[in-house]
XYZ file of C-alpha atoms in Angstrom:
51
model
C 52.103 -0.945 -15.374
C 48.837 -1.473 -17.274
C 47.853 -4.540 -15.112
C 48.449 -2.339 -11.858
C 45.743 0.250 -13.323
C 48.336 2.919 -14.308
C 47.063 5.065 -17.207
C 49.650 4.869 -20.230
C 49.537 7.578 -22.618
C 51.724 8.237 -25.797
C 52.245 11.818 -27.299
C 50.735 11.423 -30.766
C 53.153 13.936 -32.561
C 56.178 11.811 -31.283
C 54.448 8.532 -31.950
C 53.485 9.704 -35.409
C 56.843 11.085 -36.096
C 58.157 7.379 -35.582
C 55.215 5.828 -37.136
C 54.415 3.780 -34.363
C 50.952 5.017 -33.405
C 49.036 1.845 -34.520
C 51.533 -0.529 -32.982
C 50.938 1.475 -29.644
C 47.290 1.558 -29.925
C 47.470 -2.500 -30.277
C 49.154 -2.634 -27.077
C 46.050 -0.550 -25.637
C 48.176 2.533 -24.905
C 46.375 5.843 -25.660
C 47.930 7.957 -28.279
C 46.996 11.340 -28.018
C 48.119 15.384 -28.031
C 49.025 15.908 -24.620
C 49.548 19.553 -24.118
C 46.077 20.414 -22.561
C 45.751 16.857 -20.880
C 49.302 17.064 -19.265
C 48.821 20.717 -18.070
C 45.513 19.573 -16.443
C 47.382 16.835 -14.637
C 50.080 18.928 -13.279
C 47.724 21.756 -12.177
C 45.531 18.529 -10.372
C 48.890 17.337 -8.559
C 48.816 14.040 -10.287
C 51.975 12.202 -10.186
C 53.532 12.108 -13.899
C 56.335 10.063 -14.918
C 57.845 10.393 -18.275
C 60.588 8.800 -20.357
């Protein structure tokens, strides 16, 4: 997905809870709190996939 230019984010609270934030960041995954950004994405009609 990254090679195709798709932005990948991990929710910081969950990543921290599982103690995987550093590992995700090493994979060039943006680890951050997603409440405000997710709301903005949905308001701008972005296509959001969660899993």
